[in-house]
């Protein structure tokens, strides 16, 4: 296994990560499932530890072995050895019963198209298991990463076919596309590096997105002062 996957370096990375001024604005603890293993896993888990409310639990289904349960900043991390491509391993992780699922790319597959294919397979398995749950059960939120735009289109088609109305919310992202955009913007305007560094870190500025209906009605003309007052 790569050095960071042996558990000792991962724990150090997580403990050394910057602490947030405050945890999530969500009051109640969350149960989160993280599937697969990313080269940036230490940073991913450290960010979860910083953002999740105290008392939250993160279950990591990963091919890495020798990872023991640990608590970081009052967030409990439990590691299960297995694959997101195996229905039995997914059931063992109880991923579809969590509040949210983070589906990372399979680090063992080099080609982007192969990684996307495996992510689509995992997404299909998850959607089928979600469909088996009794009506009225809470639905998890899904965040999944893909390499190519056509894979995201395929994922949307799959969700419309197999996972229709099964998920509470779905975010399909392309990390490499986001990274490339950030690098290009910083190349053109170096001062943006400070902005991104401030906004994208747990200890940085907080951004709140609220429904428009809380402040006005569609078509209503409002000044910034009007919205601030409301």
Short mmCIF file of C-alpha atoms in Angstrom, two decimals:
data_model
loop_
_atom_site.label_atom_id
_atom_site.label_comp_id
_atom_site.label_asym_id
_atom_site.label_seq_id
_atom_site.Cartn_x
_atom_site.Cartn_y
_atom_site.Cartn_z
CA UNK A 1 0.00 0.00 0.00
CA UNK A 2 1.14 3.60 -0.58
CA UNK A 3 2.66 5.17 2.50
CA UNK A 4 -0.38 7.24 3.43
CA UNK A 5 -2.60 4.14 3.42
CA UNK A 6 -0.93 2.34 6.31
CA UNK A 7 -2.94 4.22 8.91
CA UNK A 8 -0.09 5.87 10.82
CA UNK A 9 0.56 8.60 8.24
CA UNK A 10 -3.16 9.03 7.68
CA UNK A 11 -3.74 9.68 11.38
CA UNK A 12 -0.90 12.23 11.42
CA UNK A 13 -2.30 14.01 8.36
CA UNK A 14 -5.72 14.23 9.96
CA UNK A 15 -4.43 15.45 13.31
CA UNK A 16 -2.21 18.09 11.70
CA UNK A 17 -5.00 19.50 9.56
CA UNK A 18 -6.19 23.01 10.46
CA UNK A 19 -9.17 23.15 12.78
CA UNK A 20 -12.30 25.01 11.80
CA UNK A 21 -13.49 27.92 13.91
CA UNK A 22 -16.79 26.08 14.24
CA UNK A 23 -18.26 22.86 12.95
CA UNK A 24 -21.13 22.68 10.50
CA UNK A 25 -24.17 24.89 11.08
CA UNK A 26 -26.13 21.62 11.13
CA UNK A 27 -27.01 20.94 14.77
CA UNK A 28 -27.43 17.17 14.79
CA UNK A 29 -24.62 14.64 14.13
CA UNK A 30 -24.41 13.01 10.70
CA UNK A 31 -23.62 9.49 9.56
CA UNK A 32 -21.48 9.56 6.42
CA UNK A 33 -20.16 6.76 4.18
CA UNK A 34 -16.93 7.26 2.20
CA UNK A 35 -16.36 4.71 -0.57
CA UNK A 36 -13.00 3.82 -2.20
CA UNK A 37 -9.58 5.34 -1.53
CA UNK A 38 -8.25 8.62 -2.87
CA UNK A 39 -4.62 9.78 -2.87
CA UNK A 40 -5.88 12.79 -0.91
CA UNK A 41 -7.78 10.64 1.60
CA UNK A 42 -5.97 12.18 4.57
CA UNK A 43 -7.11 15.65 3.55
CA UNK A 44 -10.63 14.43 2.75
CA UNK A 45 -11.09 12.83 6.17
CA UNK A 46 -9.44 15.76 7.94
CA UNK A 47 -11.92 18.12 6.26
CA UNK A 48 -14.82 15.90 7.30
CA UNK A 49 -13.51 15.94 10.87
CA UNK A 50 -13.38 19.75 10.73
CA UNK A 51 -16.78 20.36 9.13
CA UNK A 52 -19.02 17.63 10.55
CA UNK A 53 -20.95 18.33 13.77
CA UNK A 54 -19.57 16.84 16.96
CA UNK A 55 -20.71 13.24 17.47
CA UNK A 56 -20.84 12.42 13.76
CA UNK A 57 -19.68 9.06 12.40
CA UNK A 58 -17.79 8.38 9.17
CA UNK A 59 -17.69 4.83 7.79
CA UNK A 60 -14.95 4.30 5.20
CA UNK A 61 -15.22 1.32 2.83
CA UNK A 62 -11.74 0.90 1.38
CA UNK A 63 -9.35 -1.77 0.04
CA UNK A 64 -6.72 -0.47 2.48
CA UNK A 65 -6.08 -2.84 5.38
CA UNK A 66 -4.97 -2.36 8.96
CA UNK A 67 -7.06 0.76 9.59
CA UNK A 68 -8.50 0.90 13.10
CA UNK A 69 -11.42 2.93 14.44
CA UNK A 70 -10.38 6.33 15.73
CA UNK A 71 -11.92 9.63 16.77
CA UNK A 72 -10.68 12.96 15.45
CA UNK A 73 -12.16 16.17 16.84
CA UNK A 74 -15.17 14.33 18.27
CA UNK A 75 -15.91 12.65 14.92
CA UNK A 76 -15.62 8.86 14.88
CA UNK A 77 -13.98 7.15 11.88
CA UNK A 78 -14.63 3.45 11.25
CA UNK A 79 -12.81 1.59 8.49
CA UNK A 80 -14.20 -1.48 6.69
CA UNK A 81 -12.04 -3.45 4.27
CA UNK A 82 -13.91 -4.08 1.06
CA UNK A 83 -14.84 -2.87 -2.41
CA UNK A 84 -17.60 -0.58 -3.60
CA UNK A 85 -18.00 -2.96 -6.58
CA UNK A 86 -19.16 -5.79 -4.31
CA UNK A 87 -22.81 -5.67 -3.26
CA UNK A 88 -22.02 -7.61 -0.08
CA UNK A 89 -19.34 -5.12 0.98
CA UNK A 90 -21.70 -2.21 0.35
CA UNK A 91 -24.33 -3.87 2.51
CA UNK A 92 -21.72 -4.44 5.23
CA UNK A 93 -20.94 -0.72 5.23
CA UNK A 94 -24.68 0.14 5.41
CA UNK A 95 -23.93 3.01 3.04
CA UNK A 96 -27.51 3.52 1.83
CA UNK A 97 -28.67 3.97 5.44
CA UNK A 98 -26.35 6.92 6.04
CA UNK A 99 -27.22 10.60 5.81
CA UNK A 100 -24.70 11.09 3.00
CA UNK A 101 -22.45 9.02 0.72
CA UNK A 102 -19.16 10.27 -0.73
CA UNK A 103 -18.20 8.11 -3.72
CA UNK A 104 -14.53 8.67 -4.56
CA UNK A 105 -12.74 7.46 -7.66
CA UNK A 106 -10.99 4.07 -7.53
CA UNK A 107 -7.32 4.98 -7.12
CA UNK A 108 -6.10 1.57 -8.34
CA UNK A 109 -7.42 2.23 -11.86
CA UNK A 110 -5.19 4.52 -13.91
CA UNK A 111 -7.37 5.39 -16.91
CA UNK A 112 -10.06 8.00 -16.30
CA UNK A 113 -12.62 6.06 -18.35
CA UNK A 114 -11.99 2.92 -16.28
CA UNK A 115 -12.37 4.87 -13.05
CA UNK A 116 -15.63 6.33 -14.30
CA UNK A 117 -16.89 2.87 -15.30
CA UNK A 118 -16.24 1.57 -11.78
CA UNK A 119 -17.95 4.60 -10.25
CA UNK A 120 -20.98 3.98 -12.45
CA UNK A 121 -21.05 0.33 -11.36
CA UNK A 122 -20.93 1.34 -7.69
CA UNK A 123 -23.65 3.92 -8.29
CA UNK A 124 -25.89 1.28 -9.87
CA UNK A 125 -25.37 -1.09 -6.93
CA UNK A 126 -26.13 1.67 -4.44
CA UNK A 127 -29.29 2.70 -6.30
CA UNK A 128 -30.54 -0.88 -6.38
CA UNK A 129 -29.93 -1.33 -2.66
CA UNK A 130 -31.67 1.97 -2.00
CA UNK A 131 -34.66 0.74 -4.01
CA UNK A 132 -34.92 -2.28 -1.71
CA UNK A 133 -35.39 -0.13 1.38
CA UNK A 134 -38.92 0.19 2.83
CA UNK A 135 -40.96 3.20 1.80
CA UNK A 136 -40.59 6.10 4.18
CA UNK A 137 -36.96 5.38 5.06
CA UNK A 138 -34.72 8.42 4.98
CA UNK A 139 -32.88 8.96 1.70
CA UNK A 140 -29.15 9.70 1.67
CA UNK A 141 -27.42 12.52 -0.14
CA UNK A 142 -24.90 11.48 -2.80
CA UNK A 143 -21.66 13.20 -3.77
CA UNK A 144 -19.76 11.33 -6.49
CA UNK A 145 -16.68 12.27 -8.49
CA UNK A 146 -16.06 11.51 -12.16
CA UNK A 147 -13.27 12.28 -14.62
CA UNK A 148 -15.15 12.87 -17.86
CA UNK A 149 -18.24 14.88 -18.72
CA UNK A 150 -19.78 11.98 -20.65
CA UNK A 151 -19.54 9.85 -17.50
CA UNK A 152 -21.55 12.42 -15.58
CA UNK A 153 -24.16 12.33 -18.34
CA UNK A 154 -24.22 8.52 -18.08
CA UNK A 155 -24.59 8.81 -14.30
CA UNK A 156 -27.59 11.12 -14.69
CA UNK A 157 -29.18 8.64 -17.10
CA UNK A 158 -28.50 5.80 -14.68
CA UNK A 159 -30.04 7.72 -11.79
CA UNK A 160 -33.12 8.50 -13.87
CA UNK A 161 -33.43 4.81 -14.73
CA UNK A 162 -32.40 2.90 -11.59
CA UNK A 163 -32.27 5.57 -8.91
CA UNK A 164 -35.29 7.71 -9.76
CA UNK A 165 -36.61 9.44 -6.60
CA UNK A 166 -34.31 7.27 -4.48
CA UNK A 167 -31.80 9.92 -3.48
CA UNK A 168 -32.39 12.95 -1.29
CA UNK A 169 -29.93 15.00 -3.31
CA UNK A 170 -27.19 14.28 -5.86
CA UNK A 171 -23.99 16.16 -6.69
CA UNK A 172 -21.82 14.76 -9.50
CA UNK A 173 -18.51 16.61 -9.73
CA UNK A 174 -15.30 16.58 -11.79
CA UNK A 175 -12.42 17.36 -9.39
CA UNK A 176 -9.85 17.51 -12.20
CA UNK A 177 -12.03 20.04 -14.04
CA UNK A 178 -12.35 22.17 -10.90
CA UNK A 179 -8.61 21.98 -10.22
CA UNK A 180 -7.77 22.96 -13.81
CA UNK A 181 -10.11 25.94 -13.61
CA UNK A 182 -8.56 27.12 -10.33
CA UNK A 183 -5.03 26.77 -11.72
CA UNK A 184 -5.93 28.72 -14.86
CA UNK A 185 -7.52 31.54 -12.85
CA UNK A 186 -4.54 31.80 -10.49
CA UNK A 187 -2.18 31.88 -13.49
CA UNK A 188 -4.03 34.89 -14.90
CA UNK A 189 -4.58 36.61 -11.53
CA UNK A 190 -2.13 35.48 -8.78
CA UNK A 191 -4.07 37.35 -6.07
CA UNK A 192 -6.91 34.84 -6.49
CA UNK A 193 -4.71 32.23 -4.79
CA UNK A 194 -5.31 34.01 -1.48
CA UNK A 195 -9.04 34.08 -2.10
CA UNK A 196 -9.26 30.36 -2.94
CA UNK A 197 -7.03 29.49 0.01
CA UNK A 198 -9.29 31.42 2.36
CA UNK A 199 -12.59 30.16 0.99
CA UNK A 200 -11.71 26.49 0.45
CA UNK A 201 -10.22 25.72 3.88
CA UNK A 202 -12.19 24.72 6.99
CA UNK A 203 -10.76 27.68 8.89
CA UNK A 204 -11.61 30.10 6.09
CA UNK A 205 -14.69 32.15 5.34
CA UNK A 206 -18.12 30.54 5.42
CA UNK A 207 -20.46 30.76 2.46
CA UNK A 208 -24.20 30.39 3.06
CA UNK A 209 -26.65 29.59 0.27
CA UNK A 210 -30.31 30.19 1.10
CA UNK A 211 -33.51 29.60 -0.89
CA UNK A 212 -34.69 32.76 -2.65
CA UNK A 213 -38.17 32.23 -1.24
CA UNK A 214 -36.88 33.18 2.23
CA UNK A 215 -36.24 36.75 1.05
CA UNK A 216 -38.57 37.47 -1.82
CA UNK A 217 -40.74 36.14 -4.61
CA UNK A 218 -39.66 35.32 -8.19
CA UNK A 219 -39.73 38.47 -10.32
CA UNK A 220 -39.67 40.84 -7.35
CA UNK A 221 -37.06 43.61 -7.72
CA UNK A 222 -34.94 43.96 -4.57
CA UNK A 223 -31.86 45.93 -3.66
CA UNK A 224 -29.04 44.38 -1.68
CA UNK A 225 -30.16 46.52 1.28
CA UNK A 226 -33.69 45.05 1.02
CA UNK A 227 -32.36 41.49 1.13
CA UNK A 228 -29.98 42.29 4.00
CA UNK A 229 -32.83 43.80 6.03
CA UNK A 230 -35.09 40.81 5.47
#
